[in-house]
Structures are given as structure tokens and as C-alpha cells.
GROMACS .gro file of C-alpha atoms in nm:
model
  265
    1UNK     CA    1   3.359   4.377  -1.917
    2UNK     CA    2   3.187   4.249  -1.591
    3UNK     CA    3   3.352   3.885  -1.592
    4UNK     CA    4   3.036   3.594  -1.588
    5UNK     CA    5   2.973   3.518  -1.253
    6UNK     CA    6   3.059   3.153  -1.086
    7UNK     CA    7   2.866   2.815  -0.898
    8UNK     CA    8   3.048   3.083  -0.576
    9UNK     CA    9   2.908   3.340  -0.685
   10UNK     CA   10   2.514   3.169  -0.710
   11UNK     CA   11   2.583   3.004  -0.391
   12UNK     CA   12   2.647   3.347  -0.188
   13UNK     CA   13   2.370   3.519  -0.343
   14UNK     CA   14   2.146   3.230  -0.193
   15UNK     CA   15   2.284   3.275   0.116
   16UNK     CA   16   2.252   3.636   0.082
   17UNK     CA   17   1.851   3.625   0.007
   18UNK     CA   18   1.770   3.378   0.285
   19UNK     CA   19   2.017   3.652   0.541
   20UNK     CA   20   1.798   3.695   0.825
   21UNK     CA   21   1.848   4.075   0.852
   22UNK     CA   22   1.881   4.165   0.460
   23UNK     CA   23   1.730   3.930   0.254
   24UNK     CA   24   1.451   3.856   0.101
   25UNK     CA   25   1.091   3.827   0.291
   26UNK     CA   26   1.012   3.580   0.054
   27UNK     CA   27   1.297   3.384   0.065
   28UNK     CA   28   1.368   3.387   0.418
   29UNK     CA   29   0.994   3.224   0.470
   30UNK     CA   30   1.085   2.929   0.246
   31UNK     CA   31   1.122   2.551   0.355
   32UNK     CA   32   1.170   2.249   0.197
   33UNK     CA   33   0.821   2.181   0.157
   34UNK     CA   34   0.712   2.520   0.044
   35UNK     CA   35   0.972   2.569  -0.274
   36UNK     CA   36   0.855   2.142  -0.453
   37UNK     CA   37   0.591   2.273  -0.644
   38UNK     CA   38   0.840   2.578  -0.801
   39UNK     CA   39   1.086   2.314  -0.885
   40UNK     CA   40   0.887   2.076  -1.031
   41UNK     CA   41   0.760   2.370  -1.232
   42UNK     CA   42   1.101   2.473  -1.323
   43UNK     CA   43   1.173   2.101  -1.441
   44UNK     CA   44   0.833   2.113  -1.659
   45UNK     CA   45   0.937   2.469  -1.806
   46UNK     CA   46   1.292   2.324  -1.915
   47UNK     CA   47   1.094   2.012  -2.146
   48UNK     CA   48   0.877   2.258  -2.265
   49UNK     CA   49   1.206   2.447  -2.408
   50UNK     CA   50   1.376   2.144  -2.523
   51UNK     CA   51   1.027   2.023  -2.713
   52UNK     CA   52   1.015   2.343  -2.826
   53UNK     CA   53   1.367   2.375  -2.997
   54UNK     CA   54   1.380   2.768  -2.800
   55UNK     CA   55   1.750   2.714  -2.726
   56UNK     CA   56   1.800   2.996  -2.656
   57UNK     CA   57   1.545   3.029  -2.334
   58UNK     CA   58   1.689   2.672  -2.210
   59UNK     CA   59   1.978   2.838  -2.066
   60UNK     CA   60   1.762   3.058  -1.857
   61UNK     CA   61   1.549   2.759  -1.788
   62UNK     CA   62   1.851   2.519  -1.681
   63UNK     CA   63   1.922   2.838  -1.420
   64UNK     CA   64   1.627   2.875  -1.289
   65UNK     CA   65   1.593   2.460  -1.200
   66UNK     CA   66   1.936   2.495  -1.092
   67UNK     CA   67   1.891   2.749  -0.856
   68UNK     CA   68   1.608   2.515  -0.680
   69UNK     CA   69   1.921   2.266  -0.633
   70UNK     CA   70   2.064   2.536  -0.505
   71UNK     CA   71   1.805   2.676  -0.240
   72UNK     CA   72   1.770   2.345  -0.159
   73UNK     CA   73   2.126   2.353  -0.010
   74UNK     CA   74   2.097   2.624   0.187
   75UNK     CA   75   1.804   2.489   0.389
   76UNK     CA   76   2.019   2.194   0.432
   77UNK     CA   77   2.318   2.390   0.512
   78UNK     CA   78   2.163   2.607   0.769
   79UNK     CA   79   1.943   2.322   0.924
   80UNK     CA   80   2.318   2.108   0.965
   81UNK     CA   81   2.161   1.890   0.749
   82UNK     CA   82   2.384   1.883   0.427
   83UNK     CA   83   2.563   2.165   0.193
   84UNK     CA   84   2.536   2.177  -0.147
   85UNK     CA   85   2.920   2.032  -0.135
   86UNK     CA   86   2.794   1.695   0.025
   87UNK     CA   87   2.541   1.709  -0.292
   88UNK     CA   88   2.789   1.686  -0.548
   89UNK     CA   89   2.992   1.463  -0.366
   90UNK     CA   90   2.656   1.190  -0.298
   91UNK     CA   91   2.563   1.230  -0.698
   92UNK     CA   92   2.953   1.204  -0.812
   93UNK     CA   93   3.027   0.930  -0.639
   94UNK     CA   94   2.682   0.759  -0.695
   95UNK     CA   95   2.767   0.851  -1.048
   96UNK     CA   96   3.117   0.638  -1.026
   97UNK     CA   97   2.987   0.368  -0.859
   98UNK     CA   98   2.652   0.293  -1.135
   99UNK     CA   99   2.928   0.276  -1.444
  100UNK     CA  100   3.170   0.025  -1.332
  101UNK     CA  101   3.279   0.017  -1.735
  102UNK     CA  102   3.329   0.343  -1.747
  103UNK     CA  103   3.536   0.379  -1.411
  104UNK     CA  104   3.657   0.109  -1.319
  105UNK     CA  105   3.745  -0.241  -1.481
  106UNK     CA  106   3.411  -0.409  -1.510
  107UNK     CA  107   3.327  -0.498  -1.876
  108UNK     CA  108   2.971  -0.448  -1.987
  109UNK     CA  109   3.010  -0.476  -2.395
  110UNK     CA  110   2.650  -0.335  -2.511
  111UNK     CA  111   2.354  -0.120  -2.372
  112UNK     CA  112   2.207  -0.411  -2.228
  113UNK     CA  113   2.406  -0.518  -1.989
  114UNK     CA  114   2.467  -0.166  -1.867
  115UNK     CA  115   2.115  -0.175  -1.825
  116UNK     CA  116   2.164  -0.468  -1.595
  117UNK     CA  117   2.433  -0.384  -1.384
  118UNK     CA  118   2.244  -0.025  -1.307
  119UNK     CA  119   1.904  -0.240  -1.188
  120UNK     CA  120   2.125  -0.453  -1.020
  121UNK     CA  121   2.321  -0.186  -0.829
  122UNK     CA  122   2.027   0.010  -0.768
  123UNK     CA  123   1.888  -0.346  -0.594
  124UNK     CA  124   2.202  -0.375  -0.394
  125UNK     CA  125   2.105   0.030  -0.250
  126UNK     CA  126   1.797  -0.082  -0.238
  127UNK     CA  127   1.918  -0.403   0.002
  128UNK     CA  128   2.133  -0.175   0.204
  129UNK     CA  129   1.869   0.073   0.272
  130UNK     CA  130   1.630  -0.207   0.405
  131UNK     CA  131   1.381  -0.140   0.112
  132UNK     CA  132   1.332  -0.519   0.012
  133UNK     CA  133   1.082  -0.425  -0.246
  134UNK     CA  134   1.190  -0.317  -0.608
  135UNK     CA  135   0.918  -0.050  -0.586
  136UNK     CA  136   1.032   0.127  -0.241
  137UNK     CA  137   1.236   0.373  -0.412
  138UNK     CA  138   0.987   0.506  -0.657
  139UNK     CA  139   0.859   0.936  -0.589
  140UNK     CA  140   0.563   0.955  -0.458
  141UNK     CA  141   0.489   1.300  -0.635
  142UNK     CA  142   0.611   1.212  -1.027
  143UNK     CA  143   0.324   1.279  -1.182
  144UNK     CA  144   0.103   0.976  -1.232
  145UNK     CA  145   0.188   0.876  -1.568
  146UNK     CA  146   0.546   0.896  -1.501
  147UNK     CA  147   0.488   0.657  -1.233
  148UNK     CA  148   0.286   0.414  -1.401
  149UNK     CA  149   0.553   0.396  -1.634
  150UNK     CA  150   0.829   0.383  -1.400
  151UNK     CA  151   0.603   0.090  -1.160
  152UNK     CA  152   0.580  -0.125  -1.456
  153UNK     CA  153   0.929  -0.101  -1.549
  154UNK     CA  154   1.064  -0.223  -1.240
  155UNK     CA  155   0.825  -0.538  -1.238
  156UNK     CA  156   0.948  -0.601  -1.613
  157UNK     CA  157   1.337  -0.622  -1.475
  158UNK     CA  158   1.229  -0.905  -1.243
  159UNK     CA  159   1.045  -1.056  -1.504
  160UNK     CA  160   0.682  -0.985  -1.424
  161UNK     CA  161   0.573  -0.865  -1.801
  162UNK     CA  162   0.451  -0.988  -2.108
  163UNK     CA  163   0.727  -1.049  -2.362
  164UNK     CA  164   0.487  -1.028  -2.646
  165UNK     CA  165   0.205  -0.724  -2.742
  166UNK     CA  166  -0.105  -0.927  -2.797
  167UNK     CA  167  -0.184  -0.958  -2.392
  168UNK     CA  168  -0.097  -0.622  -2.350
  169UNK     CA  169  -0.333  -0.490  -2.578
  170UNK     CA  170  -0.611  -0.745  -2.455
  171UNK     CA  171  -0.585  -0.585  -2.128
  172UNK     CA  172  -0.673  -0.220  -2.263
  173UNK     CA  173  -0.995  -0.435  -2.440
  174UNK     CA  174  -1.061  -0.558  -2.078
  175UNK     CA  175  -1.031  -0.293  -1.854
  176UNK     CA  176  -1.293  -0.068  -2.136
  177UNK     CA  177  -1.532  -0.344  -2.056
  178UNK     CA  178  -1.555  -0.293  -1.712
  179UNK     CA  179  -1.502   0.043  -1.729
  180UNK     CA  180  -1.821   0.055  -1.974
  181UNK     CA  181  -1.960  -0.262  -1.725
  182UNK     CA  182  -1.963  -0.003  -1.420
  183UNK     CA  183  -2.057   0.293  -1.610
  184UNK     CA  184  -2.385   0.151  -1.735
  185UNK     CA  185  -2.467  -0.012  -1.369
  186UNK     CA  186  -2.875   0.107  -1.314
  187UNK     CA  187  -2.725   0.207  -1.004
  188UNK     CA  188  -2.389   0.295  -1.099
  189UNK     CA  189  -2.164   0.352  -0.848
  190UNK     CA  190  -1.882   0.688  -0.908
  191UNK     CA  191  -1.609   0.509  -0.655
  192UNK     CA  192  -1.659   0.198  -0.898
  193UNK     CA  193  -1.631   0.404  -1.250
  194UNK     CA  194  -1.263   0.601  -1.104
  195UNK     CA  195  -1.125   0.235  -1.018
  196UNK     CA  196  -1.208   0.098  -1.359
  197UNK     CA  197  -1.057   0.393  -1.565
  198UNK     CA  198  -0.739   0.404  -1.320
  199UNK     CA  199  -0.726   0.006  -1.424
  200UNK     CA  200  -0.779   0.140  -1.834
  201UNK     CA  201  -0.535   0.429  -1.753
  202UNK     CA  202  -0.258   0.172  -1.601
  203UNK     CA  203  -0.327  -0.098  -1.901
  204UNK     CA  204  -0.291   0.217  -2.140
  205UNK     CA  205  -0.019   0.311  -2.031
  206UNK     CA  206   0.150  -0.060  -1.994
  207UNK     CA  207   0.053  -0.060  -2.424
  208UNK     CA  208   0.277   0.241  -2.490
  209UNK     CA  209   0.522   0.138  -2.298
  210UNK     CA  210   0.532  -0.196  -2.480
  211UNK     CA  211   0.501   0.039  -2.783
  212UNK     CA  212   0.855   0.217  -2.701
  213UNK     CA  213   0.715   0.528  -2.603
  214UNK     CA  214   0.680   0.794  -2.316
  215UNK     CA  215   0.321   0.817  -2.183
  216UNK     CA  216   0.387   1.159  -2.026
  217UNK     CA  217   0.531   1.291  -2.322
  218UNK     CA  218   0.242   1.101  -2.635
  219UNK     CA  219   0.024   1.271  -2.351
  220UNK     CA  220   0.191   1.650  -2.396
  221UNK     CA  221   0.250   1.630  -2.753
  222UNK     CA  222  -0.205   1.471  -2.793
  223UNK     CA  223  -0.251   1.766  -2.564
  224UNK     CA  224  -0.054   2.005  -2.805
  225UNK     CA  225  -0.203   1.867  -3.143
  226UNK     CA  226  -0.576   1.894  -3.010
  227UNK     CA  227  -0.500   2.276  -2.875
  228UNK     CA  228  -0.377   2.356  -3.224
  229UNK     CA  229  -0.623   2.210  -3.392
  230UNK     CA  230  -0.944   2.397  -3.127
  231UNK     CA  231  -0.727   2.736  -3.154
  232UNK     CA  232  -0.770   2.695  -3.610
  233UNK     CA  233  -1.141   2.587  -3.562
  234UNK     CA  234  -1.184   2.909  -3.344
  235UNK     CA  235  -0.997   3.100  -3.549
  236UNK     CA  236  -1.255   2.983  -3.907
  237UNK     CA  237  -1.539   3.017  -3.675
  238UNK     CA  238  -1.448   3.409  -3.600
  239UNK     CA  239  -1.407   3.408  -3.920
  240UNK     CA  240  -1.765   3.396  -3.986
  241UNK     CA  241  -1.873   3.666  -3.747
  242UNK     CA  242  -1.943   3.382  -3.449
  243UNK     CA  243  -1.792   3.270  -3.141
  244UNK     CA  244  -1.786   2.899  -3.057
  245UNK     CA  245  -2.059   2.883  -2.793
  246UNK     CA  246  -2.297   3.042  -3.074
  247UNK     CA  247  -2.285   2.701  -3.304
  248UNK     CA  248  -2.406   2.395  -3.257
  249UNK     CA  249  -2.189   2.045  -3.191
  250UNK     CA  250  -2.208   1.964  -3.578
  251UNK     CA  251  -2.090   2.259  -3.698
  252UNK     CA  252  -1.809   2.218  -3.473
  253UNK     CA  253  -1.724   1.919  -3.589
  254UNK     CA  254  -1.748   1.956  -3.927
  255UNK     CA  255  -1.512   2.236  -3.863
  256UNK     CA  256  -1.270   2.010  -3.678
  257UNK     CA  257  -1.288   1.736  -3.945
  258UNK     CA  258  -1.182   2.042  -4.228
  259UNK     CA  259  -0.908   2.134  -4.036
  260UNK     CA  260  -0.766   1.807  -3.975
  261UNK     CA  261  -0.830   1.731  -4.382
  262UNK     CA  262  -0.704   2.101  -4.493
  263UNK     CA  263  -0.430   2.182  -4.233
  264UNK     CA  264  -0.267   1.910  -4.138
  265UNK     CA  265  -0.147   1.566  -4.263
   0.00000   0.00000   0.00000
């Protein structure tokens, strides 16, 4: 029986794939920038497997994501920037430094104290990198909903946040009114409409946050629910020998309501 592969084997496989003479043509032409889309895709596939409870698939998806890290490590090694050992050393040092209550003598008795210490540590790290704003190290490449959430959390950590739900809800209604004001102008300015829509989305993320949910996750859930219902609408229409495109909006809407009432609580 062949013994299981180890991390050293994976590093060696990656090095072979990038070998100038016998490596894979596709792998050899990649760069840091070119594999970023694949990294994001693999991260989402991990999330999808977890959300679907596909535990047999999860180890494969995690392997694909790990391979992305291995790929970056090989590129860093080739360019004398860093190698996999440096990555491990950096993250290990960071985790130990940010958990003094586990690896040191600090007494952080509850989750709130742990979070406060985490933010204080990150603030010191930003200062050491000459980053003066609490927003400085939020990645631009994050999905917009996730980045909005992180921006709001950072601002809340320094006290810039409403303490009750009322003003948060009022802001959403205010932004809806401003969207409609622009959308109903005699001479509609698309850029101003888009600007107000952005404000509305940002305010909605804030409401989701204040209600204790993650906007990316709840929107994925809404997408999945809509897709599930629409597929059932298609199936019911097909049973009548019709295509969705053959039906009036009234018929489709009635079928949609039937799906909601009959097939889902």
C-alpha cells in the first residue's frame, strides 16, 4: 500500500510543475496576479462545500485551496521573496502574538476582552507599518458586501456606530427615498442613481450587521432560495407542456406563489 503523501511531497510536486525544462506549460507561465482568480474560486468552493454539508468533498476542496498557497510559495521562492517556511513562520508568529491569553500570561476572561485585545494588537501592527487609519489594511479585492461589512466593523471598533437599531433602519428608508428621488427625475442621471443605490446597499449591509448576520452569507442563502423556487416554477410550467418564455407574467407569478405556499413553509 502506498503511504499517504505529505506536505514535503506537495512542495516537490509544485516545484516540478514549475521546472523550466520538464514542468507543465500552463503552470510555468503563471504569476502571482494570474492565479488570484483561481484562489478566490477555490475559497468559494470550500465555502460552498461546507454550506452544503458535502463533507466527503470538503477535503478535496481544502486541498485545492492549499495548493494555491503552495503555488504562491513556489513563486516567492523563485523570486527570492519568501518560501513556504517563511509563510508558516509568519502566520505562527502572528497567531502567538495575537493570543497572549493562550500562549502568554495575559488574562482575558471573556470573548469581548479577547476581541478588544485582537483589535488593539492589529492597531499596533498597523502603526508599525505606518498605517494611520483603521481602514488601511482592508483588502480592496474583497467582495463588495464582505468589504462593506469589514469597513463597518472597523469603524464600530473605534466607536463610530449606532448603538440601537432604530437609526440603522431609518437610514435604510432614507436611502430608499433618495434612490427613488433620483430615479424619478425628469432627466435621470444614471451615475447619481448608481451612487444612491450604492448608499442603499451599504446601509442594508449595516442593518444586516446590526441584526447579527453576515451579508455575504444571507445573500447566498437568498440566491439559493430564489434558484430553488424558480427551478420548481420551471418544472410546473413544463408539466403543462409550456416553456417559461411562453407564459405571461401573471401566470408565472401565480405559479411562483403556488411554489411558495405548497412546497415551502
